[in-house]
Coordinates of C-alpha atoms in Angstrom, one line a residue:
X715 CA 154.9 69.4 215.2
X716 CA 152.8 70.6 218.2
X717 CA 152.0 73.8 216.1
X718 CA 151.0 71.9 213.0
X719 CA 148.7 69.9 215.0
X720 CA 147.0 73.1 216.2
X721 CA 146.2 74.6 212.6
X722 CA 145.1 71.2 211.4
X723 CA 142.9 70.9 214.7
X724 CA 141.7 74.7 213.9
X725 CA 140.9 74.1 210.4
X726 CA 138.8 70.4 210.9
X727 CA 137.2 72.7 213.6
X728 CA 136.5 74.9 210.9
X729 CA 135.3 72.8 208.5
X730 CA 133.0 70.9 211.2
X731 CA 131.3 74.8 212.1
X732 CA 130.6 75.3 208.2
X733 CA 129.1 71.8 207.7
X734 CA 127.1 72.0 211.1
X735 CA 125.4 75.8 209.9
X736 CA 125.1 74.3 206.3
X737 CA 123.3 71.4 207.7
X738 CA 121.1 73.5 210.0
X739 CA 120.4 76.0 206.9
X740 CA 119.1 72.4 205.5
X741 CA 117.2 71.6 208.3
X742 CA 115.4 75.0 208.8
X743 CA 114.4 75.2 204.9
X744 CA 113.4 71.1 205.0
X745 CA 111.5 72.5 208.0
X746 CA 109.6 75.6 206.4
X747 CA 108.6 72.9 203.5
X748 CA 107.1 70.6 205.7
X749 CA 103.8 70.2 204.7
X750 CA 103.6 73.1 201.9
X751 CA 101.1 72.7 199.7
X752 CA 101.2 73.4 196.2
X753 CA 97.4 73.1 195.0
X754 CA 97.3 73.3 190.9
X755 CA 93.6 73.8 189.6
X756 CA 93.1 72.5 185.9
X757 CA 90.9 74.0 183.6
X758 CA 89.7 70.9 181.7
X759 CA 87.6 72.7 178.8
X760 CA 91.6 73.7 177.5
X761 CA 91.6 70.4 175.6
X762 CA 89.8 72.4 173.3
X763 CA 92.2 74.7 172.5
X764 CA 94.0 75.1 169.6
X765 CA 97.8 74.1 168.1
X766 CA 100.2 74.4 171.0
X767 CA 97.4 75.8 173.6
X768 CA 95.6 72.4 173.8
X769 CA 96.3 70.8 177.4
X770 CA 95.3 67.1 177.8
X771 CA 95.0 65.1 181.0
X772 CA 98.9 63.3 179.8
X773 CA 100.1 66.8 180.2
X774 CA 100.3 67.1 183.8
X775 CA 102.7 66.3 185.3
X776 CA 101.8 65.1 188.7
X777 CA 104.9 65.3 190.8
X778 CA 104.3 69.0 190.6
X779 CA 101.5 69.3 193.2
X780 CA 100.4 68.1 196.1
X781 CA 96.8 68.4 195.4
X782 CA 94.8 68.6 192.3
X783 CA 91.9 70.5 191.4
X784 CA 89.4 69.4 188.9
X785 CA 87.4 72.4 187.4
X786 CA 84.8 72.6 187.0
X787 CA 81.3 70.6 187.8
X788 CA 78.2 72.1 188.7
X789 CA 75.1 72.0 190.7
X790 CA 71.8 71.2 189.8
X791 CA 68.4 72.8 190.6
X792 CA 67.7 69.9 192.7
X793 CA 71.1 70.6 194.8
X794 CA 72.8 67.4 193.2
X795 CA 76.8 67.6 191.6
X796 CA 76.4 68.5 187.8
X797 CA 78.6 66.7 185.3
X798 CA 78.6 70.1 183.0
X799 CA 80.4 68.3 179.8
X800 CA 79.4 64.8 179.9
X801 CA 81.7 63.9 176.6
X802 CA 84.3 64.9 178.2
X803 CA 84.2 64.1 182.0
X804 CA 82.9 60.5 181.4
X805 CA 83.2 57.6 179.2
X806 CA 79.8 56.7 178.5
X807 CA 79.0 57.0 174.7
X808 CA 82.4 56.9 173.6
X809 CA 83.3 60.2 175.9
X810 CA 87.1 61.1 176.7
X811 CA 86.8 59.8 180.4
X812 CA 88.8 62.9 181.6
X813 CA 87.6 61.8 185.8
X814 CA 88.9 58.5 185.3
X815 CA 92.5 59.4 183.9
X816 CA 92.4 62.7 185.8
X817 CA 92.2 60.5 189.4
X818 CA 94.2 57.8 188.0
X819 CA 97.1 60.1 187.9
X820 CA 97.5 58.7 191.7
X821 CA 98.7 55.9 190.5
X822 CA 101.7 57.6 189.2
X823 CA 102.1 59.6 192.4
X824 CA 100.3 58.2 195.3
X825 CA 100.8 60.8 197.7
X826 CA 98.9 63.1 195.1
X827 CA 95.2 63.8 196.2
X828 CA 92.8 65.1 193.7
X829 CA 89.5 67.4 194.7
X830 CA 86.3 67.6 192.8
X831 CA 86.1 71.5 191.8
X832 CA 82.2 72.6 192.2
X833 CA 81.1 75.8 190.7
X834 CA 83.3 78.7 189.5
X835 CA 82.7 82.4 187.9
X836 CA 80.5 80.8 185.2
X837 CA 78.4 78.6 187.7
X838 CA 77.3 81.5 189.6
X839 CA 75.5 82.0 193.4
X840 CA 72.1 81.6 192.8
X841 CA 72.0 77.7 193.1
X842 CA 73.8 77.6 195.9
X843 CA 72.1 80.3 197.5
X844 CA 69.0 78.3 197.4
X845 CA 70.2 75.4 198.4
X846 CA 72.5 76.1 201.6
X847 CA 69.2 78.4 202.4
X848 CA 67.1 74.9 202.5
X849 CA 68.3 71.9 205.1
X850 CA 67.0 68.9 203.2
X851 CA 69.1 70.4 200.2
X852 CA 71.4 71.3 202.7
X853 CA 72.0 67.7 203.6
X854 CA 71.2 66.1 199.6
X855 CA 74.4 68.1 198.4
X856 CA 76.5 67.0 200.8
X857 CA 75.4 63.3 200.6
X858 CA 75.2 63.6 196.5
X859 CA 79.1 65.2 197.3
X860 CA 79.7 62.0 199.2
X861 CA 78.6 59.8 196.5
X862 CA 80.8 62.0 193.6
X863 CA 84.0 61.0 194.9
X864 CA 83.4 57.5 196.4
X865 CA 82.2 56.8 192.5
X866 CA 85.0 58.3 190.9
X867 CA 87.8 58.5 193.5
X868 CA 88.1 61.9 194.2
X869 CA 89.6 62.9 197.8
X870 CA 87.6 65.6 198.7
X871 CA 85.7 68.8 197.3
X872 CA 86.7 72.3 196.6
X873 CA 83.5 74.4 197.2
X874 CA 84.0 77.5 194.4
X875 CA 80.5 79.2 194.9
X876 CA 81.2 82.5 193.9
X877 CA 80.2 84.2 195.7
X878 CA 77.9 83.9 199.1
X879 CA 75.8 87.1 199.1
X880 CA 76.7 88.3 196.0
X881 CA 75.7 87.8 192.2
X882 CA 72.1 87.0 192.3
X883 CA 73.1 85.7 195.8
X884 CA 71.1 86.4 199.3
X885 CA 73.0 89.3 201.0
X886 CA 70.8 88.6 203.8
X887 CA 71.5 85.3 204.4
X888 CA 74.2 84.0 202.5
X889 CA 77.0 84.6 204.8
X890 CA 75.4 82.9 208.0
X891 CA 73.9 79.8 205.7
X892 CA 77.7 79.6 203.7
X893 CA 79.3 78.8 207.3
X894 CA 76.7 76.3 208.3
X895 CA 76.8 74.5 204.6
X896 CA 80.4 73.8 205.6
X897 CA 80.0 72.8 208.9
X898 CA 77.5 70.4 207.9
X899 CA 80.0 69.0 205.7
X900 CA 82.9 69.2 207.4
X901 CA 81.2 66.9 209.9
X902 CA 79.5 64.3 207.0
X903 CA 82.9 64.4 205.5
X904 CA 85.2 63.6 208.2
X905 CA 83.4 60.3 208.5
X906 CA 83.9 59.6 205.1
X907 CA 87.6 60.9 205.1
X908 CA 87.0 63.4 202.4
X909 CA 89.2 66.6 202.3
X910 CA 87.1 70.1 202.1
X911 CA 88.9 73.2 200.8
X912 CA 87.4 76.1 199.0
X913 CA 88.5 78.7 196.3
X914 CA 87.9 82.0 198.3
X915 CA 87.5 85.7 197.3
X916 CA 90.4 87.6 198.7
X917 CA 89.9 91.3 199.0
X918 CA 88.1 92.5 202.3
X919 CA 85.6 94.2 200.2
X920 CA 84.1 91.2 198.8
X921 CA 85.4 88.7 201.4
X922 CA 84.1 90.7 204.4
X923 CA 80.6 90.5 202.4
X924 CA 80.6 86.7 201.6
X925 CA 82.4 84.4 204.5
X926 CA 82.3 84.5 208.5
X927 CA 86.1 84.0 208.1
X928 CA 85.9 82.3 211.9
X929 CA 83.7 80.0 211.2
X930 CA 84.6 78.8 207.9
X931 CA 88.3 78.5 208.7
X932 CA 87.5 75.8 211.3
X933 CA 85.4 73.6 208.9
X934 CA 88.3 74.0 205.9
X935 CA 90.8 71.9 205.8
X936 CA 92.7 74.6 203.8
X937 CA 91.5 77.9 201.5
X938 CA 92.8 78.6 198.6
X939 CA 93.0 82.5 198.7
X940 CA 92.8 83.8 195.2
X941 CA 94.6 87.2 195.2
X942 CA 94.5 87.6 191.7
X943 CA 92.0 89.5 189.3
X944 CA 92.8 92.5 191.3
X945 CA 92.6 94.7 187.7
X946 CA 91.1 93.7 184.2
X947 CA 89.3 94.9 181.5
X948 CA 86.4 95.8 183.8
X949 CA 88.4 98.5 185.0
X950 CA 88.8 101.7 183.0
X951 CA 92.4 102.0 184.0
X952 CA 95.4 99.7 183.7
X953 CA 96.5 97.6 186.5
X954 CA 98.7 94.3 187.5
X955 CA 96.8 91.8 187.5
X956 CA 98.3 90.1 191.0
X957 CA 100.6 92.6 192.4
X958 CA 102.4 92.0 195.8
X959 CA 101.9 95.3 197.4
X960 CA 100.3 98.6 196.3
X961 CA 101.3 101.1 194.3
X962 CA 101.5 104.9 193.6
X963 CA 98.2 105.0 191.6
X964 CA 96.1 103.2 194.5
X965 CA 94.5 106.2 196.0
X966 CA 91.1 105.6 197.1
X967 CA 90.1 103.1 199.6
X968 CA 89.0 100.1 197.2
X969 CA 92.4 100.3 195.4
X970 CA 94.3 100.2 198.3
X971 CA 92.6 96.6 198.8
X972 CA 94.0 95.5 195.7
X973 CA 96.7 93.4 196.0
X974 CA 98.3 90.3 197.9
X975 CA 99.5 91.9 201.0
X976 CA 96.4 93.9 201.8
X977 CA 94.1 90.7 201.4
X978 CA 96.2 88.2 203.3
X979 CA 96.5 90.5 206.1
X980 CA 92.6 91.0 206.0
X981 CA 92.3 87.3 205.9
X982 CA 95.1 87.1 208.4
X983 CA 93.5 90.0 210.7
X984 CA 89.9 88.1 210.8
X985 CA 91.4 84.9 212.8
X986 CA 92.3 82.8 209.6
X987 CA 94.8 80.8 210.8
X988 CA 98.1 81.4 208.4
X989 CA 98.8 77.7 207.9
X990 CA 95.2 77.3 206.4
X991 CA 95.7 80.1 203.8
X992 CA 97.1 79.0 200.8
X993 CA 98.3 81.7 198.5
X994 CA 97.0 82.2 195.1
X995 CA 99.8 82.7 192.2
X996 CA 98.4 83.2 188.5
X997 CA 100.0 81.7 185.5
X998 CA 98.6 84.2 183.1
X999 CA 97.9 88.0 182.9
X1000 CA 95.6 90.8 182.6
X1001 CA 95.3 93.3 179.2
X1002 CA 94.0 97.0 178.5
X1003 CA 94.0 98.4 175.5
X1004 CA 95.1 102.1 176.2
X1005 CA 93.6 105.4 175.7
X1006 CA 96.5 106.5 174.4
X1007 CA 99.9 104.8 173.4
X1008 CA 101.9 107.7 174.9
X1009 CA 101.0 107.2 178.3
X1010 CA 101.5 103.7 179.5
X1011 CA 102.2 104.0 182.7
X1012 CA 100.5 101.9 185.6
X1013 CA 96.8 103.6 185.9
X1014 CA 96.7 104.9 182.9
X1015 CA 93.7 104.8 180.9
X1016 CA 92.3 102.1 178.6
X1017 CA 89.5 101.8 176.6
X1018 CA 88.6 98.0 177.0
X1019 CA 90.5 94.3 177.1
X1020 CA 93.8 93.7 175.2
X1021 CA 93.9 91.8 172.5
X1022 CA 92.8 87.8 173.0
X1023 CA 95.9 85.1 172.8
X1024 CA 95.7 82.2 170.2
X1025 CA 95.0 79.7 172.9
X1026 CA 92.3 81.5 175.5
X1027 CA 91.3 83.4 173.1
X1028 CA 89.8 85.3 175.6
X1029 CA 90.4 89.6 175.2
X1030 CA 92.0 90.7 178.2
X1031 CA 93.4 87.9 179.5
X1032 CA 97.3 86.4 178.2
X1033 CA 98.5 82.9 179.4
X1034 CA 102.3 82.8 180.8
X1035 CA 102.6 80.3 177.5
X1036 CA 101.0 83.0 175.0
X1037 CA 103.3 85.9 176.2
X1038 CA 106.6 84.3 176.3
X1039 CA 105.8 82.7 172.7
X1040 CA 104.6 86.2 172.0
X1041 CA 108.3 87.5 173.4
X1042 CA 110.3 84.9 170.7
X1043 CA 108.6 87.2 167.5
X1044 CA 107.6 90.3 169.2
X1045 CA 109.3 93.3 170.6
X1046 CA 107.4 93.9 174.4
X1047 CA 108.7 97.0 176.6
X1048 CA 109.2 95.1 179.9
X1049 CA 108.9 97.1 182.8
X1050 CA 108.8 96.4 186.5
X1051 CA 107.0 98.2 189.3
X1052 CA 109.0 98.6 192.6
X1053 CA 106.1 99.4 194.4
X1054 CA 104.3 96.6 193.5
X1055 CA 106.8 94.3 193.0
X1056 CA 105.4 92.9 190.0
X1057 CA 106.1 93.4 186.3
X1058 CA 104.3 94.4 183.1
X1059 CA 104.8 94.6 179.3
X1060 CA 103.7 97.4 176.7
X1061 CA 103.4 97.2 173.2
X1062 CA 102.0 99.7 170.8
X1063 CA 98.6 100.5 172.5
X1064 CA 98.7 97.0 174.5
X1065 CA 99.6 97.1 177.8
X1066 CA 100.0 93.5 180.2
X1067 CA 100.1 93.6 183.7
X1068 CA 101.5 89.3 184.6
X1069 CA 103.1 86.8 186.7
X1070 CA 107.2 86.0 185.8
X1071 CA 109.6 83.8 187.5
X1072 CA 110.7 87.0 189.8
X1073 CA 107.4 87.4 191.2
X1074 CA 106.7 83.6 191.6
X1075 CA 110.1 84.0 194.1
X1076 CA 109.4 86.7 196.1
X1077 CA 105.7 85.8 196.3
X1078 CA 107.0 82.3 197.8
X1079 CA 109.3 83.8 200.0
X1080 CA 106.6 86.1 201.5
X1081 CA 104.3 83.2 202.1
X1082 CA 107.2 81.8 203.5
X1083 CA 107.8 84.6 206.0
X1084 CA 104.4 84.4 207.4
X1085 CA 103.7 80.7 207.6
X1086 CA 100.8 80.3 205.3
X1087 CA 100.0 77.0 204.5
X1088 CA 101.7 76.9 200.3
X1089 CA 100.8 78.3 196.8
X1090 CA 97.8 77.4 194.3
X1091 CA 97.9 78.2 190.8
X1092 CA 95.6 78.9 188.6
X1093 CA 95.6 77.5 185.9
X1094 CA 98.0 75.0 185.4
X1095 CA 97.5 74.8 181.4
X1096 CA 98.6 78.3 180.9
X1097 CA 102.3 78.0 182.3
X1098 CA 104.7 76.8 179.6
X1099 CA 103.8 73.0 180.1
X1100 CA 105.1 72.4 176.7
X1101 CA 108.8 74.5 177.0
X1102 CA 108.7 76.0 174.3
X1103 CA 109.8 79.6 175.3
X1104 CA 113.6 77.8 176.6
X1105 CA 113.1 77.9 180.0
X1106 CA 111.5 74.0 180.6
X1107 CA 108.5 72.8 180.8
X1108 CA 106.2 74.3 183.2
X1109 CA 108.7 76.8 184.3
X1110 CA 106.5 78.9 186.8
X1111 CA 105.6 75.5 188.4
X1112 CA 109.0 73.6 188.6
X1113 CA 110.2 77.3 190.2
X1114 CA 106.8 76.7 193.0
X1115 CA 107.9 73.5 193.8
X1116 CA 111.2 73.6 194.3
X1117 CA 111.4 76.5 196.4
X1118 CA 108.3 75.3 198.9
X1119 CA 110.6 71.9 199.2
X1120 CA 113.6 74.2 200.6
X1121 CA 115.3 75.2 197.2
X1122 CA 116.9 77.9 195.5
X1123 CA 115.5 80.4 193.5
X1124 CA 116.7 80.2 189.7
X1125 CA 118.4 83.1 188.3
X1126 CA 116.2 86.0 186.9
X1127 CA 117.1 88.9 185.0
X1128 CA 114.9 92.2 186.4
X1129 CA 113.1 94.3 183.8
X1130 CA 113.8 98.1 184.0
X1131 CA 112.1 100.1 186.1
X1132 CA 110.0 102.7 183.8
X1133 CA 111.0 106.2 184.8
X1134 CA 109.2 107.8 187.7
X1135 CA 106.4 109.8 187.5
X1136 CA 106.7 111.8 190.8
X1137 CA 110.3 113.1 192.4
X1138 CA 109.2 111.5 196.0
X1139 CA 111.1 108.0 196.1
X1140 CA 109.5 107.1 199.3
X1141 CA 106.2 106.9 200.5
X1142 CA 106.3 107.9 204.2
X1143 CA 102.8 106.5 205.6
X1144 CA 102.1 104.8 202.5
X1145 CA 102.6 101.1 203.5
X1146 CA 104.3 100.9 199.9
X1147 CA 107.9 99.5 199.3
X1148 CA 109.8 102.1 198.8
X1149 CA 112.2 102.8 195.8
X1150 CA 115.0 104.5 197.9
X1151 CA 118.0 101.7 198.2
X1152 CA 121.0 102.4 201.0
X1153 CA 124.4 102.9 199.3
X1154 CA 125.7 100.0 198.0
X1155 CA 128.4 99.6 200.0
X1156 CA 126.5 100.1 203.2
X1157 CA 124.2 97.2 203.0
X1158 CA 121.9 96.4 205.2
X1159 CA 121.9 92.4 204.1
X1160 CA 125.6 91.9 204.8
X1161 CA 126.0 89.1 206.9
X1162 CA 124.3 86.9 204.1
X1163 CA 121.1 87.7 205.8
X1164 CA 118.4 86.8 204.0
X1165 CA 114.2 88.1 204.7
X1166 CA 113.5 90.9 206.1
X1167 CA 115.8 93.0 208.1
X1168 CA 114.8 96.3 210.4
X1169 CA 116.1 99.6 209.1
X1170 CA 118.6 100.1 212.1
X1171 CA 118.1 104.0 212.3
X1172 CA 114.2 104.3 211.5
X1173 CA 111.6 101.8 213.1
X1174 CA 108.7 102.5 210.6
X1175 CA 110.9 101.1 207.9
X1176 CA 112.8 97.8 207.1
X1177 CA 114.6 96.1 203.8
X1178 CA 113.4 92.5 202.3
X1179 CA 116.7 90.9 201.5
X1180 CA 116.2 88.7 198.8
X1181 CA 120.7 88.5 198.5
X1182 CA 123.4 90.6 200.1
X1183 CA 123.4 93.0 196.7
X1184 CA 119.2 92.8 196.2
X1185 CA 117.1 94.0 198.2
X1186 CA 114.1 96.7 198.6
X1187 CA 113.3 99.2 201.2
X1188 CA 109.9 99.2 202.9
X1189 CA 107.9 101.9 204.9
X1190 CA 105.1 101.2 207.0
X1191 CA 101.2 102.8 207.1
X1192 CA 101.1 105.6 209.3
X1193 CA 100.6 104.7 213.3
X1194 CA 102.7 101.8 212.5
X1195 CA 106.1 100.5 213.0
X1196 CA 108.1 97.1 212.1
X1197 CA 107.4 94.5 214.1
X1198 CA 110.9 92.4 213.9
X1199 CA 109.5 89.6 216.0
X1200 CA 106.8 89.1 214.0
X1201 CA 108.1 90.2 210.2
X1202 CA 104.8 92.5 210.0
X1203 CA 104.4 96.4 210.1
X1204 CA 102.5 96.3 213.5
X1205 CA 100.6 99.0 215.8
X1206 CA 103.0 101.8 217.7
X1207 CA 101.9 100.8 220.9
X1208 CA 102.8 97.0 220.3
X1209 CA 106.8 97.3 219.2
X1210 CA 109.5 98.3 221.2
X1211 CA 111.6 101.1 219.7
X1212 CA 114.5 103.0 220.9
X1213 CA 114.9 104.9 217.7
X1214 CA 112.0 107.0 217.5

């Protein structure tokens, strides 16, 4: 009796150890949630688009996102907000009253917030160039901005000039008179309890040319970081449109820049703080026309934009909805790029460098790993809000959300990897994820550990374990070496190491 007592005792223990380490593992991911935010930017103008493509207000869905971003309005000459479609923004002569229903989606979820988006590629830098250079129209834009969302109910503004010091822009002033615009309106807004974010270039070539990082990241209440656009039709090459890291073809400087990593460590490096960065994810993707259908491989060369979808209808540019439609009647060679960690599609001469659930994951988990402040999308109408391709409506999204609230990423199924153009399958000073994996029955995730994980035997390397069977092997830039206490490849002279 005494002995049965014992093995029950043992196995309640048991039970107790496994409940207590599953509700930690709860604990810790309900902590990494708090406050995520997961900012969705709208492009309103896609109620024009055609069959399937057309996205009204009733199509969000607002328990998706924490904050909403209303694109776009303008500024005017005399430095007041610009309604730039009238019809459609207000109701006045019959219009569609998108502001009204837009804002009253709070009603519906009233922890929502929703932002006034001013300006955009299309609105340019010259307007606000004059105006930030000019205190009294300093100080009527932020007052006009004041009045925009006490008369409509927005929360806040989400400054898009794009960008300070560039494109017909100041260079010589711009930067200096960007930080002081937003001080001025930090401080006007505070007393007004208005939120101010901003939609920010990402790549240190252009951001280290437009923003005093410093500055500006004390009078934000967040950035939304848009490391996407890294490649496009302006290029003469093909390139992923968003990648994670960098690849085999980035060989100059510039290209190096070119993807997440690179620019949220600039960002990172300049005294952003992480929390405040907010991680741009794209719900659509970038095409090339090639040169020549034979070679398709990542940098090869094009000879302008892919192709337009039947809902941008834009060349060179494919929605998440347009390409998995595309999928159900179209045979697409779908390839994935271990350097890069990001996947793309060739047809024919067509070539499509996107965003998938796969990359959505481990671009959440890497936010994730260094504490920045959640994800923004853009745009929301081009994920598949209307499930059509099988997986849901607004797959991409519903993915987003649920993994920055402490879930579990949904199963994927990896494209192949096309077959490698050099013999190397490492990149030893490269600061590119390797493509060499550890036996398989030598893992260096066992354990169940999950993130990233030092390589035990080299210190410039380490593994991202994504499960204890997936995972990727990374090297860091020459004069580096893992940092495990930070998650970062880090200087030598800053990390311990005993193996090299």
């Amino acid at each position: 009796m005494e002995q049965r007592v014992t093995v029950l005792s043992l196995v309640l223990l048991v039970l107790l150890l496994v409940a207590a380490g599953f509700a930690n593992e709860t604990q810790q991911a309900a902590a990494r949630a708090e406050g995520k935010k997961v900012v969705c930017y709208v492009g309103t103008w896609a109620v024009y688009r055609p069959g399937n493509g057309r996205f009204d207000i009733e199509h969000i869905d607002s328990f998706l996102c924490t904050h909403l971003m209303y694109g776009f309005f303008g500024i005017n000459e005399d430095a007041t907000v610009r309604v730039i479609d009238p019809y459609l923004d207000l109701e006045e002569n019959w219009g569609r009253g998108h502001i009204k229903r837009f804002v009253g989606l709070k009603n519906v979820s009233p922890t929502l917030k929703t932002l006034a988006a001013i300006g955009g590629w299309n609105e340019g830098s010259r307007k606000f160039s004059l105006m930030a250079a000019n205190a009294e129209l300093r100080k009527r834009f932020i007052y006009d901005c004041v009045a925009f969302c006490q008369r409509h109910g927005f929360d806040g503004i989400d400054l898009d000039w794009e960008y300070p010091a560039q494109r017909d822009g100041n260079a010589a002033v711009d930067k200096d008179n960007h930080a002081l615009l937003v001080e001025e309106m930090r401080l006007a807004f505070d007393q007004y309890g208005l939120l101010l974010t901003a939609a920010v270039a990402s790549v240190e070539f252009s951001a280290g040319v437009s923003y005093d990082i410093p500055r500006i990241a004390k009078s934000f209440h967040f950035l939304n970081v848009m490391v996407y656009d890294m490649h496009g039709a302006w290029d003469s090459y093909c390139g992923i449109n968003a990648p994670l890291y960098q690849g085999l073809a980035d060989t100059t400087t510039t290209q190096r820049q070119l993807n997440v990593n690179s620019s949220i460590q600039y960002w990172l490096s300049q005294g952003a703080p992480a929390e405040k960065l907010v991680l741009g994810i794209p719900l659509y993707g970038r095409s090339f026309t090639l040169a020549n259908a034979a070679n398709s491989q990542i940098g090869a060369a094009t000879v302008g934009a892919g192709t337009a979808g039947p809902y941008t209808r834009e060349p060179g540019v494919m929605g998440y909805n347009e390409f998995c439609e595309k999928l159900q009647t179209e045979s697409w060679d779908l390839r994935w790029s271990e350097e890069q960690q990001a996947p793309y599609a060739v047809r024919n001469n067509q070539w499509l460098g996107y965003d998938d659930l796969r990359t959505v994951q481990l671009k959440i988990k890497y936010l994730q790993d260094l504490g920045l402040g959640g994800a923004m999308v853009w745009s929301l109408e081009t994920d598949d809000f209307r499930g059509l391709c099988g997986g849901g409506k607004y797959p991409l999204m519903h993915e987003i959300r649920s993994l920055l609230n402490g879930g579990t990423p949904s199963p994927t199924t990896q494209p192949p990897s096309p077959a490698p153009t050099k013999t190397s399958t490492s990149n030893p000073g490269g600061g590119n994820p390797g493509t060499t994996l550890p036996p398989s029955n030598d893992s260096p995730c066992s354990g169940g550990q999950v993130g990233f994980v030092p390589n035990p035997n080299h210190c410039n390397r380490y593994y991202m374990c994504l499960t204890e069977d997936t995972y990727f092997e990374f090297t860091c830039p020459a004069g580096t070496l893992f940092d495990p206490n930070l998650n970062v490849c880090n200087w030598a002279d800053q990390v311990k190491c005993s193996n090299e």
